[in-house]
mmCIF file of C-alpha atoms in Angstrom:
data_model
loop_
_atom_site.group_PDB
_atom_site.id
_atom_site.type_symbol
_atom_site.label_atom_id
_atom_site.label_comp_id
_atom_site.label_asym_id
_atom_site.label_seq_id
_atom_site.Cartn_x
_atom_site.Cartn_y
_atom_site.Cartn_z
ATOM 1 C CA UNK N 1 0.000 0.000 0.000
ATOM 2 C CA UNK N 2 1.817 3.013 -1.097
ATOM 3 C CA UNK N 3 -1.012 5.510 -0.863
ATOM 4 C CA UNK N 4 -2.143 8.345 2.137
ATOM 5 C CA UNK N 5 -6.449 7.975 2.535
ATOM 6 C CA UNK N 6 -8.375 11.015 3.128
ATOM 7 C CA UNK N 7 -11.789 11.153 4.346
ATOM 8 C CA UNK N 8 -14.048 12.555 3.922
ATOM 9 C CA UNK N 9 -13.293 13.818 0.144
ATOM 10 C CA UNK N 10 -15.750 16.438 0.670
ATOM 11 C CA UNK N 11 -17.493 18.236 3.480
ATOM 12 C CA UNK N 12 -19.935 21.188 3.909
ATOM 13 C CA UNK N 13 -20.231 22.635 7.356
ATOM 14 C CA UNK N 14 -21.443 25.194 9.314
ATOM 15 C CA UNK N 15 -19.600 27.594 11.867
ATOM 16 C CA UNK N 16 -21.227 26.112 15.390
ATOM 17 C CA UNK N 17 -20.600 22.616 13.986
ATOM 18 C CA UNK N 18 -17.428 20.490 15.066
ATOM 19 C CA UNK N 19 -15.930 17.961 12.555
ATOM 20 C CA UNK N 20 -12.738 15.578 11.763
ATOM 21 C CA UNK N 21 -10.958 14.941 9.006
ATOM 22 C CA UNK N 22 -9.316 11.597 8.843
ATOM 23 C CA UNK N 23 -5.850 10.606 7.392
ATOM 24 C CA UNK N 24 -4.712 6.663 7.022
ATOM 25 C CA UNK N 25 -1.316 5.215 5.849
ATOM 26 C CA UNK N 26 0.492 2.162 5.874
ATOM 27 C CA UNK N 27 3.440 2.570 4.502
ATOM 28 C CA UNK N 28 5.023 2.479 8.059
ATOM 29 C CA UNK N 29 6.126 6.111 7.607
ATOM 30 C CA UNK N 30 6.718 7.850 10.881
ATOM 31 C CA UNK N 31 5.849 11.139 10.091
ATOM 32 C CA UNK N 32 2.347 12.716 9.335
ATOM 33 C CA UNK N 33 1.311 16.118 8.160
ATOM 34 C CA UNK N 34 -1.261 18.542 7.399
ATOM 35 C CA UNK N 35 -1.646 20.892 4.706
ATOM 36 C CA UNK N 36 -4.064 23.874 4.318
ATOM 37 C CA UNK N 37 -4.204 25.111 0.341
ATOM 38 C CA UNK N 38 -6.063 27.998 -0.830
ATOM 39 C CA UNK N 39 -7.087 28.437 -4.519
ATOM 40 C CA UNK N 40 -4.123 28.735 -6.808
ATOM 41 C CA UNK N 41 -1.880 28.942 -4.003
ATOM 42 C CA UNK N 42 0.691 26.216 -2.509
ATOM 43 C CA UNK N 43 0.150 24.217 0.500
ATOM 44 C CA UNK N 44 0.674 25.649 4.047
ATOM 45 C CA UNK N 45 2.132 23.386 6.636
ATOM 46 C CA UNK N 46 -0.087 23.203 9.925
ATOM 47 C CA UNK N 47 0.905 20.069 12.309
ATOM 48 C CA UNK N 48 3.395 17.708 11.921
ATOM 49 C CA UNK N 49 3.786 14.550 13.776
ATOM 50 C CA UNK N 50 7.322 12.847 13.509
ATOM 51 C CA UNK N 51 8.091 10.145 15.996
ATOM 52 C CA UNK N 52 4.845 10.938 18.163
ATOM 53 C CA UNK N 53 6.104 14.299 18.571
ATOM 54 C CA UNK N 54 3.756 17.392 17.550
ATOM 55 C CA UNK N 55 5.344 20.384 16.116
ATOM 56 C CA UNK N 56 3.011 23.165 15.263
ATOM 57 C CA UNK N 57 2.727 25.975 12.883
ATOM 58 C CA UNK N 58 2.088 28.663 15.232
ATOM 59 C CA UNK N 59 0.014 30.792 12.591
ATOM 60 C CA UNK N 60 -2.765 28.074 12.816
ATOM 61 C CA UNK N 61 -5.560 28.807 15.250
ATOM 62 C CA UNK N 62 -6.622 27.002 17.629
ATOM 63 C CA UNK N 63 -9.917 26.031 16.105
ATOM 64 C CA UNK N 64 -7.767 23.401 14.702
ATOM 65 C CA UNK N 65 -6.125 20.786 17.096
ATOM 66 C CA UNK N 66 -4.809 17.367 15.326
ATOM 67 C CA UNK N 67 -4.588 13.972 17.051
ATOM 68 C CA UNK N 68 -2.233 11.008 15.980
ATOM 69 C CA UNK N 69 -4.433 8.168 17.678
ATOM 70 C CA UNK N 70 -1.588 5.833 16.688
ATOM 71 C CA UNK N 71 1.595 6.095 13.795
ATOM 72 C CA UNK N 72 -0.559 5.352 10.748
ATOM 73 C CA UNK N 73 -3.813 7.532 11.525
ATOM 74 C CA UNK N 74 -3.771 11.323 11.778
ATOM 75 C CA UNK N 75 -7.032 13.111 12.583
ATOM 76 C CA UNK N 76 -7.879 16.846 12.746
ATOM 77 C CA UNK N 77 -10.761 18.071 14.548
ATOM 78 C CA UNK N 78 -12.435 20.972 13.679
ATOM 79 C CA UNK N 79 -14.541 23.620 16.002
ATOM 80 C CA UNK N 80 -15.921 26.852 15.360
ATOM 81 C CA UNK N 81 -14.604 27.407 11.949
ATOM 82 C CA UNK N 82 -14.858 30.672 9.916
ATOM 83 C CA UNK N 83 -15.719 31.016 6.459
ATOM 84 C CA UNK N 84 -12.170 32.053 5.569
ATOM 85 C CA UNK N 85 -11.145 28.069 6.671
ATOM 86 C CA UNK N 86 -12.532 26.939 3.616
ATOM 87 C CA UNK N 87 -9.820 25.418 1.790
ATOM 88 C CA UNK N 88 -8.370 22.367 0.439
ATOM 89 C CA UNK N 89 -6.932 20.335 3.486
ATOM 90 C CA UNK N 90 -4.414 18.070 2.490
ATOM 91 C CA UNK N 91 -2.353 15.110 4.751
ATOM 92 C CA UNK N 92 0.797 13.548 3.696
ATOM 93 C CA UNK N 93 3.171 11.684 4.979
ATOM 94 C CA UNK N 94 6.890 10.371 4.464
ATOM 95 C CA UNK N 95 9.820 8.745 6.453
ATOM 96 C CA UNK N 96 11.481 12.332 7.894
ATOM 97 C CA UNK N 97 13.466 14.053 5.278
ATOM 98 C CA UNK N 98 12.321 11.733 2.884
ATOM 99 C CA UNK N 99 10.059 12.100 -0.135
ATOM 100 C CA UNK N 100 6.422 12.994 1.120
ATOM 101 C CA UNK N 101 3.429 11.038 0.129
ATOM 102 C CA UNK N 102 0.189 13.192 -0.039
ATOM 103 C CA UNK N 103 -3.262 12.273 -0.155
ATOM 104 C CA UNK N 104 -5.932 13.497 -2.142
ATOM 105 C CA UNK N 105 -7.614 15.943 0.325
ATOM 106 C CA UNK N 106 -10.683 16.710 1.622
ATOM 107 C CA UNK N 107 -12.203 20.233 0.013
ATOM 108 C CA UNK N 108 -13.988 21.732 3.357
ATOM 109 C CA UNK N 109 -16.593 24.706 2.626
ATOM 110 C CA UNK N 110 -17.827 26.162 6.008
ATOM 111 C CA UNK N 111 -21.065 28.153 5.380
ATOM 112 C CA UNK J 1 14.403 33.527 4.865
ATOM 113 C CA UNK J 2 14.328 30.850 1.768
ATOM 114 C CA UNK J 3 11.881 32.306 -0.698
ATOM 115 C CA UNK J 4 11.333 29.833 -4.189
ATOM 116 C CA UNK J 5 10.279 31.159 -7.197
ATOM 117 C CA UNK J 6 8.907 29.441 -9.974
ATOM 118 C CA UNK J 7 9.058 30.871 -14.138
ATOM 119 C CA UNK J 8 6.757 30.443 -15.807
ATOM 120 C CA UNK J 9 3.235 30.809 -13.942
ATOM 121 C CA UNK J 10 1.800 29.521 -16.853
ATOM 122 C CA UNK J 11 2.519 28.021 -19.738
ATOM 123 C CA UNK J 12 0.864 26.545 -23.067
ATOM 124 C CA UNK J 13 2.342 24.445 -25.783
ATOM 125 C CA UNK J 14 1.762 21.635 -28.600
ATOM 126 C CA UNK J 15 1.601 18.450 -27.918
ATOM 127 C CA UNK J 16 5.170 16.636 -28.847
ATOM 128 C CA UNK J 17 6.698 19.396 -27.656
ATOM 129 C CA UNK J 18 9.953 19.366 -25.238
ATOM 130 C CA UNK J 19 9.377 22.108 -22.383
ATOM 131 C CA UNK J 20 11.498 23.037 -19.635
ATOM 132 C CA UNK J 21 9.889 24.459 -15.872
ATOM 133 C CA UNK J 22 12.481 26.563 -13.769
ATOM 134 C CA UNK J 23 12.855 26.792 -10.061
ATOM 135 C CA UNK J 24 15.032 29.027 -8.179
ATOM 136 C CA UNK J 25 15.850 29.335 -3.874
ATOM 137 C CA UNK J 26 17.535 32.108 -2.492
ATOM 138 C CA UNK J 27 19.126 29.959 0.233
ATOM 139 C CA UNK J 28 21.769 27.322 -1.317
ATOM 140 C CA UNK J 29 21.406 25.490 2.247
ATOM 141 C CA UNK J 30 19.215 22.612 1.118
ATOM 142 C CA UNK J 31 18.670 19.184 2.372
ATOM 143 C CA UNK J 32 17.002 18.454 -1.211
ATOM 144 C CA UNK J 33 14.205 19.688 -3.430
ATOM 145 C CA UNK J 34 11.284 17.786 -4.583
ATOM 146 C CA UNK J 35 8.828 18.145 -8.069
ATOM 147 C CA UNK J 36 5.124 18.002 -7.423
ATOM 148 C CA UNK J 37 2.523 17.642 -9.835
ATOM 149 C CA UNK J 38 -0.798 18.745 -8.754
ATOM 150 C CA UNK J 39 -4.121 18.342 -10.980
ATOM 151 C CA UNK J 40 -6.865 20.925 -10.098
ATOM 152 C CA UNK J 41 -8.857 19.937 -6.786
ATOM 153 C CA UNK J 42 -6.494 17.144 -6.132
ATOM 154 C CA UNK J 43 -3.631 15.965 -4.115
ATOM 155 C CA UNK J 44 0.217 16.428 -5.072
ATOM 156 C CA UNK J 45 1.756 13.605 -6.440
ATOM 157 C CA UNK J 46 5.502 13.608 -6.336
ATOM 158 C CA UNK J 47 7.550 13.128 -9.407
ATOM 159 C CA UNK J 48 10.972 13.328 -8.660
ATOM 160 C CA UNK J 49 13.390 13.933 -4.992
ATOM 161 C CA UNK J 50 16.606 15.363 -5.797
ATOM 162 C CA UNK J 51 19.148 15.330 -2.468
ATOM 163 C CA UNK J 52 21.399 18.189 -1.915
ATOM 164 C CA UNK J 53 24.598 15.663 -2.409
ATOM 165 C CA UNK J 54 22.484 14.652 -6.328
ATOM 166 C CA UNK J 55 22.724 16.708 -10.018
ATOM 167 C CA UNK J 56 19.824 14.886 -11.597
ATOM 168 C CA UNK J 57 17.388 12.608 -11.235
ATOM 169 C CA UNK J 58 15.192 10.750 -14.309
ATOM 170 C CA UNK J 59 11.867 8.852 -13.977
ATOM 171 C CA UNK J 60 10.161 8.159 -17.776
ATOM 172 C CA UNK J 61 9.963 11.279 -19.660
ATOM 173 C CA UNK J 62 10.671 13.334 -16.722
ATOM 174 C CA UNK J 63 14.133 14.361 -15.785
ATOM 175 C CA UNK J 64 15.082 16.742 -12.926
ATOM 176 C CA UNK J 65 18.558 18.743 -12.450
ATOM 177 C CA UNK J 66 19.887 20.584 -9.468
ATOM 178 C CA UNK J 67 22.781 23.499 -9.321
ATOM 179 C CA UNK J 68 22.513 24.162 -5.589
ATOM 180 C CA UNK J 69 25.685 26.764 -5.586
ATOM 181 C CA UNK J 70 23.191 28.596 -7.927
ATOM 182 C CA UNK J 71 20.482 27.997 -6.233
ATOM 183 C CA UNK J 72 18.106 26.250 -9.526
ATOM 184 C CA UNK J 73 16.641 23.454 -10.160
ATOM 185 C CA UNK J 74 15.049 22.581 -13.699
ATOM 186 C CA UNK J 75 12.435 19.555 -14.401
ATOM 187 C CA UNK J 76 12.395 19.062 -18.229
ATOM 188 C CA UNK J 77 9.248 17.033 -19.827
ATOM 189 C CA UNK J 78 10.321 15.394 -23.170
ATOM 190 C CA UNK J 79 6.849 14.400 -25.857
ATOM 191 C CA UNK J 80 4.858 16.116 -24.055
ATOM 192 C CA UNK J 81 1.014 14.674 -24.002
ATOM 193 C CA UNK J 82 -1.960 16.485 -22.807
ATOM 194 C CA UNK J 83 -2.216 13.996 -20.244
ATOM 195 C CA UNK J 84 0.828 16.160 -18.534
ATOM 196 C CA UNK J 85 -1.696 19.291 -18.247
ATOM 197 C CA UNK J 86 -1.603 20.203 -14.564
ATOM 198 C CA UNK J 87 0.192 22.228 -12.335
ATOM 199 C CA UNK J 88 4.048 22.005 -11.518
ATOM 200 C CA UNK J 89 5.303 22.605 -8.393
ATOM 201 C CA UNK J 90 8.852 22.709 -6.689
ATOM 202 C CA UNK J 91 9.522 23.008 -3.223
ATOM 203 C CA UNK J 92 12.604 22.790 -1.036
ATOM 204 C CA UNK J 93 13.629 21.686 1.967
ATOM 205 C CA UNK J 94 16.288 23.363 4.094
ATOM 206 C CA UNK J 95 18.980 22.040 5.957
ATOM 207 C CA UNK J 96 17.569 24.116 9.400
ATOM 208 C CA UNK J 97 14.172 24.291 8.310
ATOM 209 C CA UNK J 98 13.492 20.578 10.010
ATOM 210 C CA UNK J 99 10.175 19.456 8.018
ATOM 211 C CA UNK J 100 9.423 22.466 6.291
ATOM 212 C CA UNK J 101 9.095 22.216 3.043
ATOM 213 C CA UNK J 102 9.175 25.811 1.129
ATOM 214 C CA UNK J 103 7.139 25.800 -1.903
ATOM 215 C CA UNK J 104 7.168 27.902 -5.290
ATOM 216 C CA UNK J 105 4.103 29.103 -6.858
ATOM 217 C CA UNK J 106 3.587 26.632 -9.542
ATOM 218 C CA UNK J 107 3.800 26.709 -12.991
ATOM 219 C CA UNK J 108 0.541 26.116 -14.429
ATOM 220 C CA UNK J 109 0.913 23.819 -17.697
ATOM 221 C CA UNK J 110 -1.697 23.218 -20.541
ATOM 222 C CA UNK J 111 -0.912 20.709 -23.573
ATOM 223 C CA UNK J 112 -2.692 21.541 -26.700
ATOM 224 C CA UNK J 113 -3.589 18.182 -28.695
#
């Protein structure tokens, strides 16, 4: 299995609701990241886990708070979101400083 | 601060056609650079990883070069086929910059049957 999973693909919610995106790989890689990508823009690194250890961008608010239940799932929760979060969020993964693995994101629109 | 810069933003050409994207970093200090591609509304899939110690690297049609004293990096497309229609991205990582990757901009390709 060489691929990141990303669910859902698509969501649509509103700003008193609280979600999570999921993120699944196998490839035994030991670090995990997310991405936030606006329109026509490159990705933006928000969490990384590498060894179990969380390092944070510390531009992301805190209406966004990841969990790592375990080294091949990476979750992000969402609470309270603002229109401006809508966005493509993307995961990806790779052994660290190795060639990162991303999956095919989940396009969130928050109404 | 490493800042990457990608020329062209866009570009169109014939199918068949050879094409060269461009990539330049400000800060030589790189632990290697890495070629996306990136079709609209999707992930990035990555084409080629270059290390800082490499020149080149090949994979099909695709063939990647680094001159990190310079600071560019060049990922040439030989036949191209409108299949390759999608955008291009480059992004670097530094040798302090633990698992940030810097990004360019992305050259936006479109292959004309």
């Amino acid at each position: 299995d060489t691929e990141v999973t990303q669910t859902p693909k698509h969501l649509v919610m509103g700003m008193t609701n609280k979600k999570s995106l999921k993120c699944e790989q196998h490839m035994g890689h030991r670090a995990m990241y997310w991405y936030k990508q606006k329109a026509k823009k490159p990705p933006e690194l928000m969490f990384v886990y590498s060894y179990e250890k969380l390092s944070i961008n510390e531009s992301v608010p805190s209406r966004f708070s990841p969990e790592c239940p375990n080294s091949s799932l990476l979750n992000l929760h969402l609470h309270a979101l603002q229109p401006e979060d809508s966005a493509l969020y993307l995961c990806a993964s790779s052994q660290p400083r190795d060639r990162r693995t991303f999956g095919s994101g989940t396009r969130l629109t928050v109404v | 601060k490493q800042e990457v810069t990608q020329i062209p933003a866009a570009l169109s050409v014939p199918e068949g056609e050879n094409l060269v994207l461009n990539c330049s970093f400000t800060d030589s200090a790189i632990y290697n650079l890495q070629w996306f591609r990136q079709d609209p509304g999707k992930g990035l899939t990555s084409l080629l990883l270059i290390q800082s110690s490499q020149r080149e690297q090949t994979s099909g049609r695709l063939n990647a070069s680094l001159d990190k004293s310079s600071g560019r990096s060049t990922l040439y497309i030989a036949a191209s086929q409108p299949g390759d229609s999608a955008t291009y991205l480059c992004a670097v990582r530094g040798e302090t910059s633990g698992s940030r990757l810097t990004f360019g901009e992305g050259t936006q390709l479109t292959v004309n049957p």
